[in-house]
N, CA, C and O atoms as a GROMACS GRO file, in nm:
protein
  476
    1ASN      N    1   0.451  -0.459   1.757
    1ASN     CA    2   0.457  -0.593   1.686
    1ASN      C    3   0.340  -0.636   1.652
    1ASN      O    4   0.252  -0.593   1.727
    2ALA      N    5   0.301  -0.712   1.561
    2ALA     CA    6   0.188  -0.789   1.477
    2ALA      C    7   0.235  -0.858   1.403
    2ALA      O    8   0.333  -0.826   1.336
    3SER      N    9   0.169  -0.987   1.397
    3SER     CA   10   0.186  -1.093   1.277
    3SER      C   11   0.146  -1.044   1.171
    3SER      O   12   0.059  -0.956   1.175
    4PHE      N   13   0.206  -1.094   1.035
    4PHE     CA   14   0.158  -1.090   0.898
    4PHE      C   15  -0.016  -1.083   0.886
    4PHE      O   16  -0.071  -1.000   0.814
    5SER      N   17  -0.073  -1.157   0.946
    5SER     CA   18  -0.241  -1.174   0.964
    5SER      C   19  -0.320  -1.082   1.026
    5SER      O   20  -0.436  -1.044   1.005
    6ASP      N   21  -0.212  -1.045   1.131
    6ASP     CA   22  -0.295  -0.925   1.206
    6ASP      C   23  -0.264  -0.789   1.119
    6ASP      O   24  -0.298  -0.681   1.168
    7ILE      N   25  -0.218  -0.794   1.027
    7ILE     CA   26  -0.197  -0.641   0.982
    7ILE      C   27  -0.317  -0.647   0.833
    7ILE      O   28  -0.361  -0.739   0.764
    8GLN      N   29  -0.335  -0.506   0.834
    8GLN     CA   30  -0.434  -0.426   0.713
    8GLN      C   31  -0.376  -0.375   0.651
    8GLN      O   32  -0.353  -0.262   0.693
    9ALA      N   33  -0.323  -0.402   0.540
    9ALA     CA   34  -0.245  -0.324   0.445
    9ALA      C   35  -0.330  -0.182   0.424
    9ALA      O   36  -0.285  -0.068   0.438
   10SER      N   37  -0.419  -0.208   0.398
   10SER     CA   38  -0.517  -0.068   0.378
   10SER      C   39  -0.497   0.022   0.502
   10SER      O   40  -0.533   0.137   0.483
   11ASP      N   41  -0.458   0.002   0.597
   11ASP     CA   42  -0.443   0.091   0.724
   11ASP      C   43  -0.295   0.173   0.699
   11ASP      O   44  -0.256   0.242   0.793
   12TYR      N   45  -0.229   0.169   0.600
   12TYR     CA   46  -0.098   0.197   0.583
   12TYR      C   47  -0.114   0.295   0.452
   12TYR      O   48  -0.181   0.271   0.352
   13ASP      N   49  -0.028   0.421   0.480
   13ASP     CA   50  -0.006   0.486   0.349
   13ASP      C   51   0.105   0.469   0.248
   13ASP      O   52   0.097   0.509   0.132
   14ALA      N   53   0.260   0.378   0.324
   14ALA     CA   54   0.312   0.356   0.280
   14ALA      C   55   0.382   0.233   0.277
   14ALA      O   56   0.331   0.149   0.351
   15LEU      N   57   0.486   0.193   0.213
   15LEU     CA   58   0.532   0.077   0.250
   15LEU      C   59   0.711   0.110   0.231
   15LEU      O   60   0.744   0.200   0.154
   16VAL      N   61   0.795   0.048   0.290
   16VAL     CA   62   0.934   0.026   0.326
   16VAL      C   63   0.987  -0.103   0.297
   16VAL      O   64   0.968  -0.196   0.374
   17ILE      N   65   1.042  -0.113   0.207
   17ILE     CA   66   1.089  -0.313   0.216
   17ILE      C   67   1.246  -0.241   0.212
   17ILE      O   68   1.291  -0.160   0.131
   18PRO      N   69   1.313  -0.309   0.340
   18PRO     CA   70   1.455  -0.306   0.376
   18PRO      C   71   1.492  -0.406   0.317
   18PRO      O   72   1.410  -0.490   0.279
   19GLY      N   73   1.645  -0.422   0.292
   19GLY     CA   74   1.727  -0.497   0.202
   19GLY      C   75   1.777  -0.617   0.329
   19GLY      O   76   1.720  -0.642   0.435
   20GLY      N   77   1.892  -0.671   0.278
   20GLY     CA   78   1.958  -0.776   0.357
   20GLY      C   79   1.898  -0.907   0.310
   20GLY      O   80   1.864  -0.917   0.192
   21ARG      N   81   1.884  -1.018   0.404
   21ARG     CA   82   1.848  -1.165   0.325
   21ARG      C   83   1.687  -1.153   0.408
   21ARG      O   84   1.632  -1.262   0.424
   22ALA      N   85   1.613  -1.034   0.460
   22ALA     CA   86   1.476  -1.087   0.495
   22ALA      C   87   1.369  -1.083   0.349
   22ALA      O   88   1.268  -1.154   0.350
   23PRO      N   89   1.393  -1.015   0.256
   23PRO     CA   90   1.266  -1.023   0.167
   23PRO      C   91   1.336  -1.180   0.103
   23PRO      O   92   1.252  -1.238   0.034
   24GLU      N   93   1.427  -1.233   0.109
   24GLU     CA   94   1.432  -1.366   0.063
   24GLU      C   95   1.353  -1.448   0.138
   24GLU      O   96   1.285  -1.525   0.071
   25TYR      N   97   1.342  -1.454   0.248
   25TYR     CA   98   1.251  -1.503   0.326
   25TYR      C   99   1.115  -1.471   0.323
   25TYR      O  100   1.050  -1.573   0.346
   26LEU      N  101   1.033  -1.361   0.302
   26LEU     CA  102   0.960  -1.263   0.320
   26LEU      C  103   0.885  -1.318   0.200
   26LEU      O  104   0.774  -1.367   0.221
   27ARG      N  105   0.936  -1.313   0.070
   27ARG     CA  106   0.882  -1.354  -0.022
   27ARG      C  107   0.819  -1.486  -0.024
   27ARG      O  108   0.756  -1.512  -0.126
   28LEU      N  109   0.824  -1.592   0.086
   28LEU     CA  110   0.745  -1.686   0.059
   28LEU      C  111   0.635  -1.678   0.131
   28LEU      O  112   0.562  -1.776   0.118
   29ASN      N  113   0.598  -1.600   0.199
   29ASN     CA  114   0.480  -1.579   0.218
   29ASN      C  115   0.351  -1.496   0.156
   29ASN      O  116   0.362  -1.379   0.120
   30PRO      N  117   0.247  -1.559   0.149
   30PRO     CA  118   0.167  -1.521   0.043
   30PRO      C  119   0.097  -1.397   0.129
   30PRO      O  120   0.070  -1.300   0.057
   31GLU      N  121   0.075  -1.386   0.216
   31GLU     CA  122   0.023  -1.282   0.291
   31GLU      C  123   0.101  -1.150   0.257
   31GLU      O  124   0.042  -1.048   0.220
   32VAL      N  125   0.271  -1.161   0.275
   32VAL     CA  126   0.364  -1.044   0.250
   32VAL      C  127   0.336  -1.022   0.110
   32VAL      O  128   0.341  -0.907   0.067
   33ILE      N  129   0.308  -1.115   0.037
   33ILE     CA  130   0.313  -1.092  -0.140
   33ILE      C  131   0.178  -0.988  -0.171
   33ILE      O  132   0.162  -0.888  -0.242
   34SER      N  133   0.081  -1.075  -0.068
   34SER     CA  134  -0.045  -0.985  -0.115
   34SER      C  135  -0.040  -0.839  -0.056
   34SER      O  136  -0.086  -0.752  -0.130
   35MET      N  137   0.004  -0.806   0.051
   35MET     CA  138   0.035  -0.720   0.141
   35MET      C  139   0.135  -0.611  -0.002
   35MET      O  140   0.082  -0.511  -0.050
   36VAL      N  141   0.211  -0.636  -0.026
   36VAL     CA  142   0.317  -0.580  -0.144
   36VAL      C  143   0.231  -0.535  -0.248
   36VAL      O  144   0.267  -0.436  -0.313
   37GLN      N  145   0.121  -0.590  -0.275
   37GLN     CA  146   0.070  -0.585  -0.421
   37GLN      C  147  -0.077  -0.481  -0.375
   37GLN      O  148  -0.138  -0.405  -0.451
   38HIS      N  149  -0.102  -0.505  -0.251
   38HIS     CA  150  -0.206  -0.356  -0.243
   38HIS      C  151  -0.126  -0.242  -0.265
   38HIS      O  152  -0.176  -0.141  -0.315
   39PHE      N  153  -0.004  -0.248  -0.232
   39PHE     CA  154   0.020  -0.097  -0.262
   39PHE      C  155   0.051  -0.038  -0.380
   39PHE      O  156   0.046   0.082  -0.408
   40PHE      N  157   0.082  -0.127  -0.448
   40PHE     CA  158   0.100  -0.053  -0.560
   40PHE      C  159  -0.016  -0.090  -0.669
   40PHE      O  160   0.007  -0.064  -0.787
   41GLU      N  161  -0.163  -0.159  -0.624
   41GLU     CA  162  -0.285  -0.167  -0.677
   41GLU      C  163  -0.330  -0.009  -0.633
   41GLU      O  164  -0.380   0.070  -0.713
   42ALA      N  165  -0.307   0.016  -0.511
   42ALA     CA  166  -0.358   0.148  -0.493
   42ALA      C  167  -0.270   0.267  -0.511
   42ALA      O  168  -0.317   0.380  -0.507
   43ASN      N  169  -0.149   0.245  -0.529
   43ASN     CA  170  -0.072   0.349  -0.613
   43ASN      C  171  -0.020   0.419  -0.482
   43ASN      O  172  -0.007   0.541  -0.486
   44LYS      N  173   0.008   0.353  -0.372
   44LYS     CA  174   0.088   0.413  -0.248
   44LYS      C  175   0.197   0.429  -0.277
   44LYS      O  176   0.242   0.380  -0.380
   45PRO      N  177   0.276   0.509  -0.186
   45PRO     CA  178   0.427   0.500  -0.191
   45PRO      C  179   0.503   0.378  -0.163
   45PRO      O  180   0.454   0.290  -0.091
   46VAL      N  181   0.644   0.364  -0.226
   46VAL     CA  182   0.668   0.188  -0.222
   46VAL      C  183   0.821   0.272  -0.211
   46VAL      O  184   0.850   0.350  -0.302
   47ALA      N  185   0.918   0.251  -0.096
   47ALA     CA  186   1.048   0.253  -0.099
   47ALA      C  187   1.120   0.118  -0.091
   47ALA      O  188   1.092   0.055   0.011
   48SER      N  189   1.214   0.051  -0.184
   48SER     CA  190   1.269  -0.074  -0.168
   48SER      C  191   1.417  -0.033  -0.198
   48SER      O  192   1.447   0.050  -0.283
   49ILE      N  193   1.509  -0.102  -0.115
   49ILE     CA  194   1.657  -0.096  -0.133
   49ILE      C  195   1.721  -0.244  -0.130
   49ILE      O  196   1.666  -0.344  -0.084
   50CYS      N  197   1.833  -0.238  -0.180
   50CYS     CA  198   1.939  -0.371  -0.215
   50CYS      C  199   1.862  -0.483  -0.223
   50CYS      O  200   1.797  -0.510  -0.324
   51HIS      N  201   1.863  -0.560  -0.112
   51HIS     CA  202   1.769  -0.719  -0.202
   51HIS      C  203   1.627  -0.711  -0.151
   51HIS      O  204   1.578  -0.812  -0.101
   52GLY      N  205   1.558  -0.601  -0.159
   52GLY     CA  206   1.377  -0.577  -0.164
   52GLY      C  207   1.360  -0.575  -0.268
   52GLY      O  208   1.241  -0.552  -0.287
   53ALA      N  209   1.429  -0.590  -0.388
   53ALA     CA  210   1.350  -0.618  -0.551
   53ALA      C  211   1.320  -0.752  -0.541
   53ALA      O  212   1.234  -0.791  -0.619
   54GLN      N  213   1.385  -0.857  -0.441
   54GLN     CA  214   1.371  -0.995  -0.457
   54GLN      C  215   1.185  -1.007  -0.435
   54GLN      O  216   1.118  -1.086  -0.503
   55LEU      N  217   1.132  -0.930  -0.345
   55LEU     CA  218   1.044  -0.945  -0.280
   55LEU      C  219   0.920  -0.879  -0.384
   55LEU      O  220   0.807  -0.923  -0.405
   56LEU      N  221   0.984  -0.760  -0.438
   56LEU     CA  222   0.902  -0.668  -0.543
   56LEU      C  223   0.882  -0.790  -0.648
   56LEU      O  224   0.764  -0.816  -0.670
   57ALA      N  225   0.975  -0.866  -0.714
   57ALA     CA  226   0.993  -0.972  -0.826
   57ALA      C  227   0.879  -1.100  -0.787
   57ALA      O  228   0.802  -1.146  -0.870
   58ALA      N  229   0.885  -1.136  -0.669
   58ALA     CA  230   0.798  -1.202  -0.623
   58ALA      C  231   0.690  -1.187  -0.620
   58ALA      O  232   0.609  -1.273  -0.654
   59ALA      N  233   0.648  -1.038  -0.567
   59ALA     CA  234   0.492  -1.018  -0.596
   59ALA      C  235   0.444  -0.952  -0.754
   59ALA      O  236   0.335  -0.904  -0.786
   60LYS      N  237   0.582  -0.971  -0.846
   60LYS     CA  238   0.505  -0.926  -0.988
   60LYS      C  239   0.441  -0.800  -1.017
   60LYS      O  240   0.347  -0.778  -1.093
   61VAL      N  241   0.536  -0.688  -0.913
   61VAL     CA  242   0.463  -0.560  -0.936
   61VAL      C  243   0.599  -0.477  -0.965
   61VAL      O  244   0.631  -0.378  -0.899
   62LEU      N  245   0.688  -0.538  -1.088
   62LEU     CA  246   0.799  -0.465  -1.114
   62LEU      C  247   0.784  -0.447  -1.288
   62LEU      O  248   0.872  -0.391  -1.352
   63GLU      N  249   0.667  -0.501  -1.350
   63GLU     CA  250   0.627  -0.460  -1.512
   63GLU      C  251   0.679  -0.358  -1.512
   63GLU      O  252   0.691  -0.287  -1.412
   64GLY      N  253   0.734  -0.322  -1.657
   64GLY     CA  254   0.780  -0.201  -1.722
   64GLY      C  255   0.821  -0.093  -1.612
   64GLY      O  256   0.811   0.029  -1.624
   65ARG      N  257   0.857  -0.147  -1.530
   65ARG     CA  258   0.931  -0.059  -1.420
   65ARG      C  259   1.072  -0.020  -1.451
   65ARG      O  260   1.137  -0.108  -1.507
   66HIS      N  261   1.134   0.094  -1.426
   66HIS     CA  262   1.278   0.105  -1.397
   66HIS      C  263   1.328   0.094  -1.233
   66HIS      O  264   1.271   0.151  -1.140
   67CYS      N  265   1.428   0.020  -1.223
   67CYS     CA  266   1.422  -0.027  -1.088
   67CYS      C  267   1.559  -0.056  -1.053
   67CYS      O  268   1.630  -0.116  -1.134
   68SER      N  269   1.600  -0.023  -0.951
   68SER     CA  270   1.745   0.004  -0.849
   68SER      C  271   1.719  -0.148  -0.753
   68SER      O  272   1.618  -0.201  -0.709
   69ALA      N  273   1.860  -0.181  -0.748
   69ALA     CA  274   1.869  -0.308  -0.634
   69ALA      C  275   1.989  -0.383  -0.619
   69ALA      O  276   2.044  -0.426  -0.720
   70TYR      N  277   2.030  -0.400  -0.524
   70TYR     CA  278   2.183  -0.479  -0.496
   70TYR      C  279   2.225  -0.561  -0.643
   70TYR      O  280   2.153  -0.640  -0.704
   71PRO      N  281   2.334  -0.527  -0.671
   71PRO     CA  282   2.339  -0.544  -0.818
   71PRO      C  283   2.338  -0.751  -0.858
   71PRO      O  284   2.317  -0.814  -0.961
   72ALA      N  285   2.367  -0.784  -0.741
   72ALA     CA  286   2.385  -0.930  -0.735
   72ALA      C  287   2.151  -0.959  -0.771
   72ALA      O  288   2.100  -1.053  -0.832
   73CYS      N  289   2.098  -0.872  -0.723
   73CYS     CA  290   1.949  -0.909  -0.763
   73CYS      C  291   1.948  -0.830  -0.912
   73CYS      O  292   1.830  -0.816  -0.942
   74GLN      N  293   2.020  -0.782  -0.999
   74GLN     CA  294   1.989  -0.759  -1.182
   74GLN      C  295   1.887  -0.920  -1.208
   74GLN      O  296   1.773  -0.898  -1.247
   75PRO      N  297   1.911  -1.016  -1.196
   75PRO     CA  298   1.872  -1.086  -1.261
   75PRO      C  299   1.694  -1.119  -1.238
   75PRO      O  300   1.614  -1.165  -1.320
   76GLU      N  301   1.673  -1.083  -1.113
   76GLU     CA  302   1.545  -1.091  -1.047
   76GLU      C  303   1.471  -0.980  -1.064
   76GLU      O  304   1.349  -0.994  -1.060
   77VAL      N  305   1.534  -0.829  -1.090
   77VAL     CA  306   1.474  -0.731  -1.160
   77VAL      C  307   1.423  -0.732  -1.294
   77VAL      O  308   1.312  -0.692  -1.331
   78GLU      N  309   1.527  -0.789  -1.373
   78GLU     CA  310   1.466  -0.830  -1.517
   78GLU      C  311   1.384  -0.942  -1.522
   78GLU      O  312   1.273  -0.901  -1.557
   79LEU      N  313   1.379  -1.076  -1.502
   79LEU     CA  314   1.281  -1.138  -1.474
   79LEU      C  315   1.142  -1.063  -1.443
   79LEU      O  316   1.052  -1.101  -1.518
   80GLY      N  317   1.111  -0.980  -1.363
   80GLY     CA  318   1.004  -0.913  -1.331
   80GLY      C  319   0.966  -0.853  -1.385
   80GLY      O  320   0.862  -0.802  -1.344
   81GLY      N  321   1.007  -0.822  -1.488
   81GLY     CA  322   0.991  -0.734  -1.590
   81GLY      C  323   1.028  -0.597  -1.612
   81GLY      O  324   0.999  -0.531  -1.712
   82ALA      N  325   1.107  -0.549  -1.492
   82ALA     CA  326   1.143  -0.436  -1.509
   82ALA      C  327   1.337  -0.436  -1.555
   82ALA      O  328   1.430  -0.515  -1.539
   83ARG      N  329   1.317  -0.290  -1.622
   83ARG     CA  330   1.451  -0.245  -1.666
   83ARG      C  331   1.517  -0.230  -1.548
   83ARG      O  332   1.450  -0.183  -1.456
   84TYR      N  333   1.653  -0.263  -1.523
   84TYR     CA  334   1.760  -0.247  -1.413
   84TYR      C  335   1.824  -0.138  -1.412
   84TYR      O  336   1.893  -0.108  -1.509
   85ALA      N  337   1.815  -0.048  -1.290
   85ALA     CA  338   1.877   0.091  -1.311
   85ALA      C  339   2.024   0.046  -1.244
   85ALA      O  340   2.053   0.009  -1.130
   86ASN      N  341   2.087   0.062  -1.341
   86ASN     CA  342   2.258   0.076  -1.282
   86ASN      C  343   2.317   0.165  -1.227
   86ASN      O  344   2.427   0.199  -1.272
   87ILE      N  345   2.272   0.221  -1.129
   87ILE     CA  346   2.319   0.345  -1.106
   87ILE      C  347   2.413   0.334  -0.942
   87ILE      O  348   2.409   0.240  -0.862
   88ASP      N  349   2.480   0.443  -0.933
   88ASP     CA  350   2.565   0.476  -0.826
   88ASP      C  351   2.519   0.417  -0.691
   88ASP      O  352   2.411   0.457  -0.647
   89VAL      N  353   2.586   0.332  -0.625
   89VAL     CA  354   2.598   0.278  -0.500
   89VAL      C  355   2.513   0.382  -0.411
   89VAL      O  356   2.439   0.345  -0.320
   90ASP      N  357   2.533   0.533  -0.452
   90ASP     CA  358   2.457   0.629  -0.292
   90ASP      C  359   2.390   0.740  -0.370
   90ASP      O  360   2.394   0.862  -0.355
   91LYS      N  361   2.309   0.645  -0.481
   91LYS     CA  362   2.193   0.702  -0.547
   91LYS      C  363   2.068   0.625  -0.588
   91LYS      O  364   2.077   0.503  -0.600
   92ALA      N  365   1.953   0.687  -0.609
   92ALA     CA  366   1.828   0.616  -0.572
   92ALA      C  367   1.742   0.662  -0.720
   92ALA      O  368   1.766   0.768  -0.779
   93VAL      N  369   1.653   0.575  -0.758
   93VAL     CA  370   1.560   0.625  -0.881
   93VAL      C  371   1.430   0.620  -0.830
   93VAL      O  372   1.404   0.532  -0.748
   94THR      N  373   1.346   0.698  -0.865
   94THR     CA  374   1.223   0.721  -0.852
   94THR      C  375   1.156   0.657  -0.983
   94THR      O  376   1.203   0.688  -1.093
   95ASP      N  377   1.059   0.578  -0.974
   95ASP     CA  378   0.964   0.528  -1.091
   95ASP      C  379   0.822   0.546  -1.053
   95ASP      O  380   0.802   0.449  -0.979
   96GLY      N  381   0.727   0.604  -1.060
   96GLY     CA  382   0.587   0.655  -1.056
   96GLY      C  383   0.601   0.658  -0.894
   96GLY      O  384   0.686   0.734  -0.848
   97ASN      N  385   0.535   0.592  -0.818
   97ASN     CA  386   0.530   0.537  -0.642
   97ASN      C  387   0.662   0.446  -0.618
   97ASN      O  388   0.704   0.403  -0.510
   98LEU      N  389   0.697   0.434  -0.704
   98LEU     CA  390   0.850   0.324  -0.651
   98LEU      C  391   0.988   0.432  -0.647
   98LEU      O  392   1.009   0.519  -0.732
   99VAL      N  393   1.069   0.407  -0.537
   99VAL     CA  394   1.167   0.449  -0.488
   99VAL      C  395   1.270   0.356  -0.477
   99VAL      O  396   1.273   0.305  -0.365
  100THR      N  397   1.360   0.315  -0.558
  100THR     CA  398   1.450   0.221  -0.535
  100THR      C  399   1.608   0.249  -0.525
  100THR      O  400   1.647   0.339  -0.600
  101ALA      N  401   1.705   0.188  -0.448
  101ALA     CA  402   1.827   0.175  -0.424
  101ALA      C  403   1.925   0.090  -0.448
  101ALA      O  404   1.864  -0.014  -0.473
  102PRO      N  405   2.032   0.069  -0.457
  102PRO     CA  406   2.117  -0.057  -0.452
  102PRO      C  407   2.167  -0.063  -0.337
  102PRO      O  408   2.213  -0.177  -0.329
  103ALA      N  409   2.192   0.006  -0.217
  103ALA     CA  410   2.270  -0.042  -0.087
  103ALA      C  411   2.283   0.094  -0.017
  103ALA      O  412   2.280   0.207  -0.066
  104TRP      N  413   2.301   0.044   0.132
  104TRP     CA  414   2.276   0.147   0.234
  104TRP      C  415   2.342   0.280   0.238
  104TRP      O  416   2.303   0.376   0.305
  105PRO      N  417   2.500   0.273   0.119
  105PRO     CA  418   2.503   0.403   0.116
  105PRO      C  419   2.401   0.535   0.035
  105PRO      O  420   2.432   0.654   0.045
  106ALA      N  421   2.299   0.494  -0.029
  106ALA     CA  422   2.216   0.551  -0.087
  106ALA      C  423   2.105   0.613   0.015
  106ALA      O  424   2.010   0.678  -0.028
  107HIS      N  425   2.125   0.589   0.138
  107HIS     CA  426   2.019   0.611   0.190
  107HIS      C  427   1.931   0.760   0.210
  107HIS      O  428   1.810   0.781   0.210
  108PRO      N  429   2.058   0.856   0.226
  108PRO     CA  430   2.018   0.973   0.193
  108PRO      C  431   1.935   1.067   0.048
  108PRO      O  432   1.893   1.182   0.046
  109ASP      N  433   1.937   0.996  -0.024
  109ASP     CA  434   1.895   0.995  -0.150
  109ASP      C  435   1.754   0.912  -0.188
  109ASP      O  436   1.646   0.931  -0.244
  110TRP      N  437   1.808   0.838  -0.138
  110TRP     CA  438   1.646   0.707  -0.156
  110TRP      C  439   1.552   0.784  -0.053
  110TRP      O  440   1.442   0.820  -0.098
  111LEU      N  441   1.583   0.815   0.084
  111LEU     CA  442   1.507   0.884   0.206
  111LEU      C  443   1.441   0.987   0.116
  111LEU      O  444   1.324   0.973   0.081
  112ALA      N  445   1.515   1.089   0.078
  112ALA     CA  446   1.482   1.208   0.024
  112ALA      C  447   1.428   1.227  -0.096
  112ALA      O  448   1.397   1.337  -0.141
  113GLN      N  449   1.409   1.086  -0.171
  113GLN     CA  450   1.303   1.092  -0.301
  113GLN      C  451   1.173   1.040  -0.241
  113GLN      O  452   1.061   1.073  -0.280
  114PHE      N  453   1.201   0.951  -0.135
  114PHE     CA  454   1.062   0.870  -0.078
  114PHE      C  455   0.987   0.973   0.022
  114PHE      O  456   0.867   0.956   0.045
  115GLN      N  457   1.048   1.068   0.075
  115GLN     CA  458   0.980   1.170   0.110
  115GLN      C  459   0.919   1.254   0.032
  115GLN      O  460   0.831   1.329   0.075
  116LYS      N  461   0.959   1.253  -0.088
  116LYS     CA  462   0.845   1.360  -0.199
  116LYS      C  463   0.770   1.294  -0.199
  116LYS      O  464   0.670   1.358  -0.163
  117LEU      N  465   0.735   1.151  -0.224
  117LEU     CA  466   0.633   1.084  -0.271
  117LEU      C  467   0.565   1.083  -0.106
  117LEU      O  468   0.449   1.054  -0.137
  118LEU      N  469   0.563   1.090  -0.015
  118LEU     CA  470   0.521   1.115   0.051
  118LEU      C  471   0.431   1.254   0.100
  118LEU      O  472   0.330   1.241   0.168
  119GLN      N  473   0.476   1.369   0.062
  119GLN     CA  474   0.399   1.482   0.061
  119GLN      C  475   0.322   1.506   0.011
  119GLN      O  476   0.269   1.616   0.027
   0.00000   0.00000   0.00000
């Protein structure tokens, strides 16, 4: 365990942003926003699922991307400058270093696509 102020994003090779309510609150923390931006600036692999798109939009890293998320997050994806990927709930989409999916049924496809980025 570590606090966000103790974490150096440069020490990590990839980022996973889970869904649920956490992104809604994490996007309010400037240290977390900075960490998310680091992974995009360094072109490191990022996997986001469900409501994780709320954190991506807040970090302003979606511009020009193709991104899936929980359907209720479609407005945030589009306001963040991305094209919303309206895919089946058990599918994922990769755009560059970013893998996204709408919900937990996509875990197998989402993790398989993320694994490819990690190789």
